Amino acid sequence: MSITGTVKVRCPGCNRSHDAALIQSINAQTEPALVDRLLAGELNVLACECGRRTRLEATVLFHDPERDYFCQACPGGEAAMTAGARAFATIAASTATRRLVPSLNALVEKVLILRADLVDSVVEVLKVILLASRGDDIDRVLLFSAIDREAGHLVWALPDQQRTLASALDGYTKLAATDPPKPGADELQIDRVWAIEAARKLTESGS
Ligand SMILES: [Zn+2]
């Protein structure tokens, strides 16, 4: 069941008023078409007659019952994230995997990681290691985009440079085998901040 609402919005391009439909909940099992829309960047987008496309910022809850996985995208800053964390207490058992992300783009990445059968905490630590090994800024945005098991590599996007880069799948496999720090049941934000701390622990235990 997708919780769908309608909001009155004005196009920022031409100021026309629209009644826009909002999808705020996606069940990956029963609504695969909504997942496709999310991945295509077509979810909650206002497409105006003037040609302007505007992303509608709304909380979206993604649920994959098969994997007992929930991820909430809560755009709107710290207040939205706090509300999202509170909502988790009522929508998901603490035995489920629960993730909180600040944007729909971050939700897309989480879903891609899930579909690739990768573990997001390992992916986040791998990003820190990859950036460090490239001599890059470890705060640089690097997004997982695809896995090619046959070619044996992972594909990443560097949105600020509008390009992609590949890394050996082996790097992920080896890192996963070292049993890197795992998020606790109440750690909802598995992101760069979390990964830098986890990578630090990993280096300390390895030395
Ligand atoms: Zn318009």
PDB file of C-alpha atoms and ligand atoms in Angstrom:
ATOM      1  CA  MET A   1       0.000   0.000   0.000  1.00  0.00           C
ATOM      2  CA  SER A   2       1.529   3.295  -0.988  1.00  0.00           C
ATOM      3  CA  ILE A   3       0.540   6.288   1.050  1.00  0.00           C
ATOM      4  CA  THR A   4      -0.221   8.813  -1.595  1.00  0.00           C
ATOM      5  CA  GLY A   5      -1.207  12.380  -1.043  1.00  0.00           C
ATOM      6  CA  THR A   6      -1.830  15.396  -3.178  1.00  0.00           C
ATOM      7  CA  VAL A   7      -0.122  18.718  -2.594  1.00  0.00           C
ATOM      8  CA  LYS A   8      -0.704  22.143  -4.054  1.00  0.00           C
ATOM      9  CA  VAL A   9       2.540  23.409  -5.526  1.00  0.00           C
ATOM     10  CA  ARG A  10       3.591  26.267  -7.754  1.00  0.00           C
ATOM     11  CA  CYS A  11       6.034  25.711 -10.568  1.00  0.00           C
ATOM     12  CA  PRO A  12       9.142  27.751  -9.740  1.00  0.00           C
ATOM     13  CA  GLY A  13       9.601  28.357 -13.479  1.00  0.00           C
ATOM     14  CA  CYS A  14       6.248  29.868 -14.474  1.00  0.00           C
ATOM     15  CA  ASN A  15       4.332  30.104 -11.190  1.00  0.00           C
ATOM     16  CA  ARG A  16       1.463  27.896 -12.465  1.00  0.00           C
ATOM     17  CA  SER A  17      -0.422  26.126  -9.686  1.00  0.00           C
ATOM     18  CA  HIS A  18      -0.566  22.314  -9.732  1.00  0.00           C
ATOM     19  CA  ASP A  19      -2.176  19.535  -7.733  1.00  0.00           C
ATOM     20  CA  ALA A  20       0.756  17.159  -7.587  1.00  0.00           C
ATOM     21  CA  ALA A  21       0.494  13.541  -6.478  1.00  0.00           C
ATOM     22  CA  LEU A  22       3.035  12.411  -3.925  1.00  0.00           C
ATOM     23  CA  ILE A  23       4.276   8.879  -3.350  1.00  0.00           C
ATOM     24  CA  GLN A  24       5.454   8.560   0.219  1.00  0.00           C
ATOM     25  CA  SER A  25       5.739   4.826   0.576  1.00  0.00           C
ATOM     26  CA  ILE A  26       7.090   2.107  -1.710  1.00  0.00           C
ATOM     27  CA  ASN A  27       6.760  -1.622  -1.192  1.00  0.00           C
ATOM     28  CA  ALA A  28       9.506  -3.192  -3.311  1.00  0.00           C
ATOM     29  CA  GLN A  29       7.691  -6.502  -3.536  1.00  0.00           C
ATOM     30  CA  THR A  30       4.244  -5.351  -4.600  1.00  0.00           C
ATOM     31  CA  GLU A  31       5.141  -2.111  -6.370  1.00  0.00           C
ATOM     32  CA  PRO A  32       8.172  -2.777  -8.599  1.00  0.00           C
ATOM     33  CA  ALA A  33       7.024  -0.039 -11.009  1.00  0.00           C
ATOM     34  CA  LEU A  34       7.449   2.542  -8.243  1.00  0.00           C
ATOM     35  CA  VAL A  35      10.966   1.266  -7.557  1.00  0.00           C
ATOM     36  CA  ASP A  36      11.760   1.731 -11.262  1.00  0.00           C
ATOM     37  CA  ARG A  37      10.429   5.278 -11.105  1.00  0.00           C
ATOM     38  CA  LEU A  38      12.533   5.986  -8.030  1.00  0.00           C
ATOM     39  CA  LEU A  39      15.686   4.631  -9.704  1.00  0.00           C
ATOM     40  CA  ALA A  40      14.975   6.620 -12.871  1.00  0.00           C
ATOM     41  CA  GLY A  41      14.711   9.816 -10.820  1.00  0.00           C
ATOM     42  CA  GLU A  42      11.057  10.121 -11.819  1.00  0.00           C
ATOM     43  CA  LEU A  43       9.461   9.786  -8.408  1.00  0.00           C
ATOM     44  CA  ASN A  44       7.757  12.870  -6.978  1.00  0.00           C
ATOM     45  CA  VAL A  45       8.764  15.099  -9.839  1.00  0.00           C
ATOM     46  CA  LEU A  46       6.468  17.901 -10.943  1.00  0.00           C
ATOM     47  CA  ALA A  47       6.597  18.093 -14.739  1.00  0.00           C
ATOM     48  CA  CYS A  48       5.113  21.441 -15.710  1.00  0.00           C
ATOM     49  CA  GLU A  49       3.688  22.397 -19.111  1.00  0.00           C
ATOM     50  CA  CYS A  50       6.401  25.050 -19.302  1.00  0.00           C
ATOM     51  CA  GLY A  51       9.007  22.294 -19.420  1.00  0.00           C
ATOM     52  CA  ARG A  52      10.404  22.810 -15.941  1.00  0.00           C
ATOM     53  CA  ARG A  53      10.848  19.674 -13.809  1.00  0.00           C
ATOM     54  CA  THR A  54      10.888  20.143 -10.062  1.00  0.00           C
ATOM     55  CA  ARG A  55      11.681  17.562  -7.414  1.00  0.00           C
ATOM     56  CA  LEU A  56       9.025  17.607  -4.678  1.00  0.00           C
ATOM     57  CA  GLU A  57      10.708  17.232  -1.334  1.00  0.00           C
ATOM     58  CA  ALA A  58       8.712  14.743   0.705  1.00  0.00           C
ATOM     59  CA  THR A  59       9.502  11.921   3.060  1.00  0.00           C
ATOM     60  CA  VAL A  60       9.543   8.560   1.254  1.00  0.00           C
ATOM     61  CA  LEU A  61       9.600   5.206   3.010  1.00  0.00           C
ATOM     62  CA  PHE A  62      11.057   2.309   1.034  1.00  0.00           C
ATOM     63  CA  HIS A  63      10.268  -1.178   2.311  1.00  0.00           C
ATOM     64  CA  ASP A  64      11.589  -4.482   1.008  1.00  0.00           C
ATOM     65  CA  PRO A  65       9.668  -7.137   2.975  1.00  0.00           C
ATOM     66  CA  GLU A  66      11.739 -10.000   1.543  1.00  0.00           C
ATOM     67  CA  ARG A  67      14.911  -8.533   2.973  1.00  0.00           C
ATOM     68  CA  ASP A  68      13.210  -7.061   6.049  1.00  0.00           C
ATOM     69  CA  TYR A  69      14.696  -3.740   5.000  1.00  0.00           C
ATOM     70  CA  PHE A  70      13.400  -0.209   5.508  1.00  0.00           C
ATOM     71  CA  CYS A  71      14.928   3.019   4.287  1.00  0.00           C
ATOM     72  CA  GLN A  72      13.380   6.424   4.873  1.00  0.00           C
ATOM     73  CA  ALA A  73      14.385   9.451   2.833  1.00  0.00           C
ATOM     74  CA  CYS A  74      13.765  12.580   4.885  1.00  0.00           C
ATOM     75  CA  PRO A  75      14.630  15.709   2.891  1.00  0.00           C
ATOM     76  CA  GLY A  76      14.320  18.956   4.814  1.00  0.00           C
ATOM     77  CA  GLY A  77      17.308  19.016   7.086  1.00  0.00           C
ATOM     78  CA  GLU A  78      17.882  17.999  10.669  1.00  0.00           C
ATOM     79  CA  ALA A  79      14.225  18.395  11.792  1.00  0.00           C
ATOM     80  CA  ALA A  80      13.019  16.010   9.075  1.00  0.00           C
ATOM     81  CA  MET A  81      15.706  13.482   9.983  1.00  0.00           C
ATOM     82  CA  THR A  82      14.737  13.636  13.675  1.00  0.00           C
ATOM     83  CA  ALA A  83      11.078  13.086  12.784  1.00  0.00           C
ATOM     84  CA  GLY A  84      12.103  10.173  10.564  1.00  0.00           C
ATOM     85  CA  ALA A  85      14.096   8.565  13.344  1.00  0.00           C
ATOM     86  CA  ARG A  86      11.082   8.876  15.647  1.00  0.00           C
ATOM     87  CA  ALA A  87       8.753   7.407  13.012  1.00  0.00           C
ATOM     88  CA  PHE A  88      10.945   4.313  12.788  1.00  0.00           C
ATOM     89  CA  ALA A  89       9.947   3.388  16.326  1.00  0.00           C
ATOM     90  CA  THR A  90       6.394   2.843  15.099  1.00  0.00           C
ATOM     91  CA  ILE A  91       6.891   1.532  11.554  1.00  0.00           C
ATOM     92  CA  ALA A  92       9.618  -1.050  11.895  1.00  0.00           C
ATOM     93  CA  ALA A  93      10.729  -3.644  14.380  1.00  0.00           C
ATOM     94  CA  SER A  94      14.269  -3.201  15.651  1.00  0.00           C
ATOM     95  CA  THR A  95      15.133  -6.581  14.133  1.00  0.00           C
ATOM     96  CA  ALA A  96      14.668  -5.107  10.650  1.00  0.00           C
ATOM     97  CA  THR A  97      17.454  -3.248   8.864  1.00  0.00           C
ATOM     98  CA  ARG A  98      16.524   0.432   9.193  1.00  0.00           C
ATOM     99  CA  ARG A  99      18.201   3.272   7.364  1.00  0.00           C
ATOM    100  CA  LEU A 100      17.651   6.997   7.387  1.00  0.00           C
ATOM    101  CA  VAL A 101      18.914   9.156   4.506  1.00  0.00           C
ATOM    102  CA  PRO A 102      18.636  12.903   3.834  1.00  0.00           C
ATOM    103  CA  SER A 103      17.536  12.806   0.186  1.00  0.00           C
ATOM    104  CA  LEU A 104      15.875  10.765  -2.547  1.00  0.00           C
ATOM    105  CA  ASN A 105      19.267  10.496  -4.303  1.00  0.00           C
ATOM    106  CA  ALA A 106      20.707   8.879  -1.197  1.00  0.00           C
ATOM    107  CA  LEU A 107      17.707   6.515  -1.116  1.00  0.00           C
ATOM    108  CA  VAL A 108      18.368   5.570  -4.752  1.00  0.00           C
ATOM    109  CA  GLU A 109      21.936   4.625  -3.844  1.00  0.00           C
ATOM    110  CA  LYS A 110      20.776   2.514  -0.879  1.00  0.00           C
ATOM    111  CA  VAL A 111      18.321   0.653  -3.145  1.00  0.00           C
ATOM    112  CA  LEU A 112      21.033   0.043  -5.772  1.00  0.00           C
ATOM    113  CA  ILE A 113      23.344  -1.355  -3.071  1.00  0.00           C
ATOM    114  CA  LEU A 114      20.534  -3.573  -1.773  1.00  0.00           C
ATOM    115  CA  ARG A 115      19.727  -4.884  -5.258  1.00  0.00           C
ATOM    116  CA  ALA A 116      23.394  -5.614  -5.935  1.00  0.00           C
ATOM    117  CA  ASP A 117      23.381  -7.822  -2.809  1.00  0.00           C
ATOM    118  CA  LEU A 118      26.082  -5.691  -1.206  1.00  0.00           C
ATOM    119  CA  VAL A 119      26.217  -4.538   2.414  1.00  0.00           C
ATOM    120  CA  ASP A 120      25.893  -0.767   2.679  1.00  0.00           C
ATOM    121  CA  SER A 121      28.202  -0.390   5.694  1.00  0.00           C
ATOM    122  CA  VAL A 122      30.976  -2.210   3.798  1.00  0.00           C
ATOM    123  CA  VAL A 123      30.302  -0.070   0.719  1.00  0.00           C
ATOM    124  CA  GLU A 124      30.598   3.124   2.779  1.00  0.00           C
ATOM    125  CA  VAL A 125      33.917   2.057   4.326  1.00  0.00           C
ATOM    126  CA  LEU A 126      35.154   1.028   0.870  1.00  0.00           C
ATOM    127  CA  LYS A 127      34.383   4.538  -0.407  1.00  0.00           C
ATOM    128  CA  VAL A 128      36.592   6.070   2.286  1.00  0.00           C
ATOM    129  CA  ILE A 129      39.408   3.647   1.425  1.00  0.00           C
ATOM    130  CA  LEU A 130      39.036   4.301  -2.326  1.00  0.00           C
ATOM    131  CA  LEU A 131      39.099   8.080  -1.877  1.00  0.00           C
ATOM    132  CA  ALA A 132      42.075   7.889   0.478  1.00  0.00           C
ATOM    133  CA  SER A 133      43.996   5.605  -1.894  1.00  0.00           C
ATOM    134  CA  ARG A 134      43.379   8.068  -4.740  1.00  0.00           C
ATOM    135  CA  GLY A 135      44.701  10.882  -2.573  1.00  0.00           C
ATOM    136  CA  ASP A 136      41.251  12.385  -2.873  1.00  0.00           C
ATOM    137  CA  ASP A 137      39.246  14.396  -0.344  1.00  0.00           C
ATOM    138  CA  ILE A 138      37.486  11.789   1.840  1.00  0.00           C
ATOM    139  CA  ASP A 139      34.416  14.008   1.964  1.00  0.00           C
ATOM    140  CA  ARG A 140      34.008  13.880  -1.801  1.00  0.00           C
ATOM    141  CA  VAL A 141      30.654  12.523  -2.908  1.00  0.00           C
ATOM    142  CA  LEU A 142      31.067   9.074  -4.418  1.00  0.00           C
ATOM    143  CA  LEU A 143      27.913   7.137  -5.226  1.00  0.00           C
ATOM    144  CA  PHE A 144      27.650   3.430  -5.845  1.00  0.00           C
ATOM    145  CA  SER A 145      25.942   2.931  -9.185  1.00  0.00           C
ATOM    146  CA  ALA A 146      26.409  -0.631 -10.431  1.00  0.00           C
ATOM    147  CA  ILE A 147      28.069  -3.990 -10.038  1.00  0.00           C
ATOM    148  CA  ASP A 148      29.473  -6.018 -12.921  1.00  0.00           C
ATOM    149  CA  ARG A 149      30.190  -9.449 -11.468  1.00  0.00           C
ATOM    150  CA  GLU A 150      31.385 -10.818 -14.809  1.00  0.00           C
ATOM    151  CA  ALA A 151      33.965  -8.081 -15.330  1.00  0.00           C
ATOM    152  CA  GLY A 152      34.680  -8.152 -11.596  1.00  0.00           C
ATOM    153  CA  HIS A 153      34.187  -4.501 -10.843  1.00  0.00           C
ATOM    154  CA  LEU A 154      32.037  -1.931  -9.119  1.00  0.00           C
ATOM    155  CA  VAL A 155      31.027   1.265 -10.854  1.00  0.00           C
ATOM    156  CA  TRP A 156      30.875   4.563  -8.959  1.00  0.00           C
ATOM    157  CA  ALA A 157      29.648   8.007  -9.860  1.00  0.00           C
ATOM    158  CA  LEU A 158      31.478  11.183  -8.963  1.00  0.00           C
ATOM    159  CA  PRO A 159      28.585  13.626  -9.367  1.00  0.00           C
ATOM    160  CA  ASP A 160      30.659  16.777  -8.834  1.00  0.00           C
ATOM    161  CA  GLN A 161      32.954  15.771 -11.704  1.00  0.00           C
ATOM    162  CA  GLN A 162      30.138  14.248 -13.782  1.00  0.00           C
ATOM    163  CA  ARG A 163      32.072  11.084 -14.412  1.00  0.00           C
ATOM    164  CA  THR A 164      32.254   7.493 -13.240  1.00  0.00           C
ATOM    165  CA  LEU A 165      35.063   5.314 -12.010  1.00  0.00           C
ATOM    166  CA  ALA A 166      35.452   1.576 -11.574  1.00  0.00           C
ATOM    167  CA  SER A 167      37.060  -0.366  -8.751  1.00  0.00           C
ATOM    168  CA  ALA A 168      37.831  -4.059  -8.405  1.00  0.00           C
ATOM    169  CA  LEU A 169      35.002  -6.106  -6.914  1.00  0.00           C
ATOM    170  CA  ASP A 170      37.804  -7.976  -5.197  1.00  0.00           C
ATOM    171  CA  GLY A 171      38.443  -4.885  -3.041  1.00  0.00           C
ATOM    172  CA  TYR A 172      34.904  -5.159  -1.702  1.00  0.00           C
ATOM    173  CA  THR A 173      35.122  -8.925  -1.184  1.00  0.00           C
ATOM    174  CA  LYS A 174      38.411  -8.634   0.707  1.00  0.00           C
ATOM    175  CA  LEU A 175      37.148  -5.803   2.883  1.00  0.00           C
ATOM    176  CA  ALA A 176      33.950  -7.739   3.705  1.00  0.00           C
ATOM    177  CA  ALA A 177      36.103 -10.742   4.682  1.00  0.00           C
ATOM    178  CA  THR A 178      38.018  -8.667   7.260  1.00  0.00           C
ATOM    179  CA  ASP A 179      34.770  -8.369   9.215  1.00  0.00           C
ATOM    180  CA  PRO A 180      34.680  -4.543   9.292  1.00  0.00           C
ATOM    181  CA  PRO A 181      32.655  -2.748  12.002  1.00  0.00           C
ATOM    182  CA  LYS A 182      28.917  -3.373  11.670  1.00  0.00           C
ATOM    183  CA  PRO A 183      26.201  -0.849  12.482  1.00  0.00           C
ATOM    184  CA  GLY A 184      24.262  -1.453  15.671  1.00  0.00           C
ATOM    185  CA  ALA A 185      20.498  -2.015  15.461  1.00  0.00           C
ATOM    186  CA  ASP A 186      19.848   1.610  16.441  1.00  0.00           C
ATOM    187  CA  GLU A 187      22.371   3.168  14.070  1.00  0.00           C
ATOM    188  CA  LEU A 188      20.163   4.482  11.298  1.00  0.00           C
ATOM    189  CA  GLN A 189      22.527   6.760   9.381  1.00  0.00           C
ATOM    190  CA  ILE A 190      25.152   4.690   7.638  1.00  0.00           C
ATOM    191  CA  ASP A 191      26.925   7.407   5.720  1.00  0.00           C
ATOM    192  CA  ARG A 192      30.332   9.022   5.273  1.00  0.00           C
ATOM    193  CA  VAL A 193      30.537  10.214   8.881  1.00  0.00           C
ATOM    194  CA  TRP A 194      29.795   6.686  10.094  1.00  0.00           C
ATOM    195  CA  ALA A 195      32.263   5.149   7.631  1.00  0.00           C
ATOM    196  CA  ILE A 196      35.187   7.429   8.537  1.00  0.00           C
ATOM    197  CA  GLU A 197      34.812   6.344  12.154  1.00  0.00           C
ATOM    198  CA  ALA A 198      34.506   2.673  11.114  1.00  0.00           C
ATOM    199  CA  ALA A 199      37.575   2.948   8.842  1.00  0.00           C
ATOM    200  CA  ARG A 200      39.541   4.458  11.749  1.00  0.00           C
ATOM    201  CA  LYS A 201      38.597   1.502  13.997  1.00  0.00           C
ATOM    202  CA  LEU A 202      39.561  -0.894  11.231  1.00  0.00           C
ATOM    203  CA  THR A 203      43.008   0.691  10.821  1.00  0.00           C
ATOM    204  CA  GLU A 204      43.591   0.610  14.576  1.00  0.00           C
ATOM    205  CA  SER A 205      42.629  -3.053  14.900  1.00  0.00           C
ATOM    206  CA  GLY A 206      44.784  -3.918  11.853  1.00  0.00           C
ATOM    207  CA  SER A 207      47.927  -2.217  13.157  1.00  0.00           C
TER     208      SER A 207
HETATM  209 ZN    ZN B   1       6.001  25.819 -15.134  1.00  0.00          ZN
END
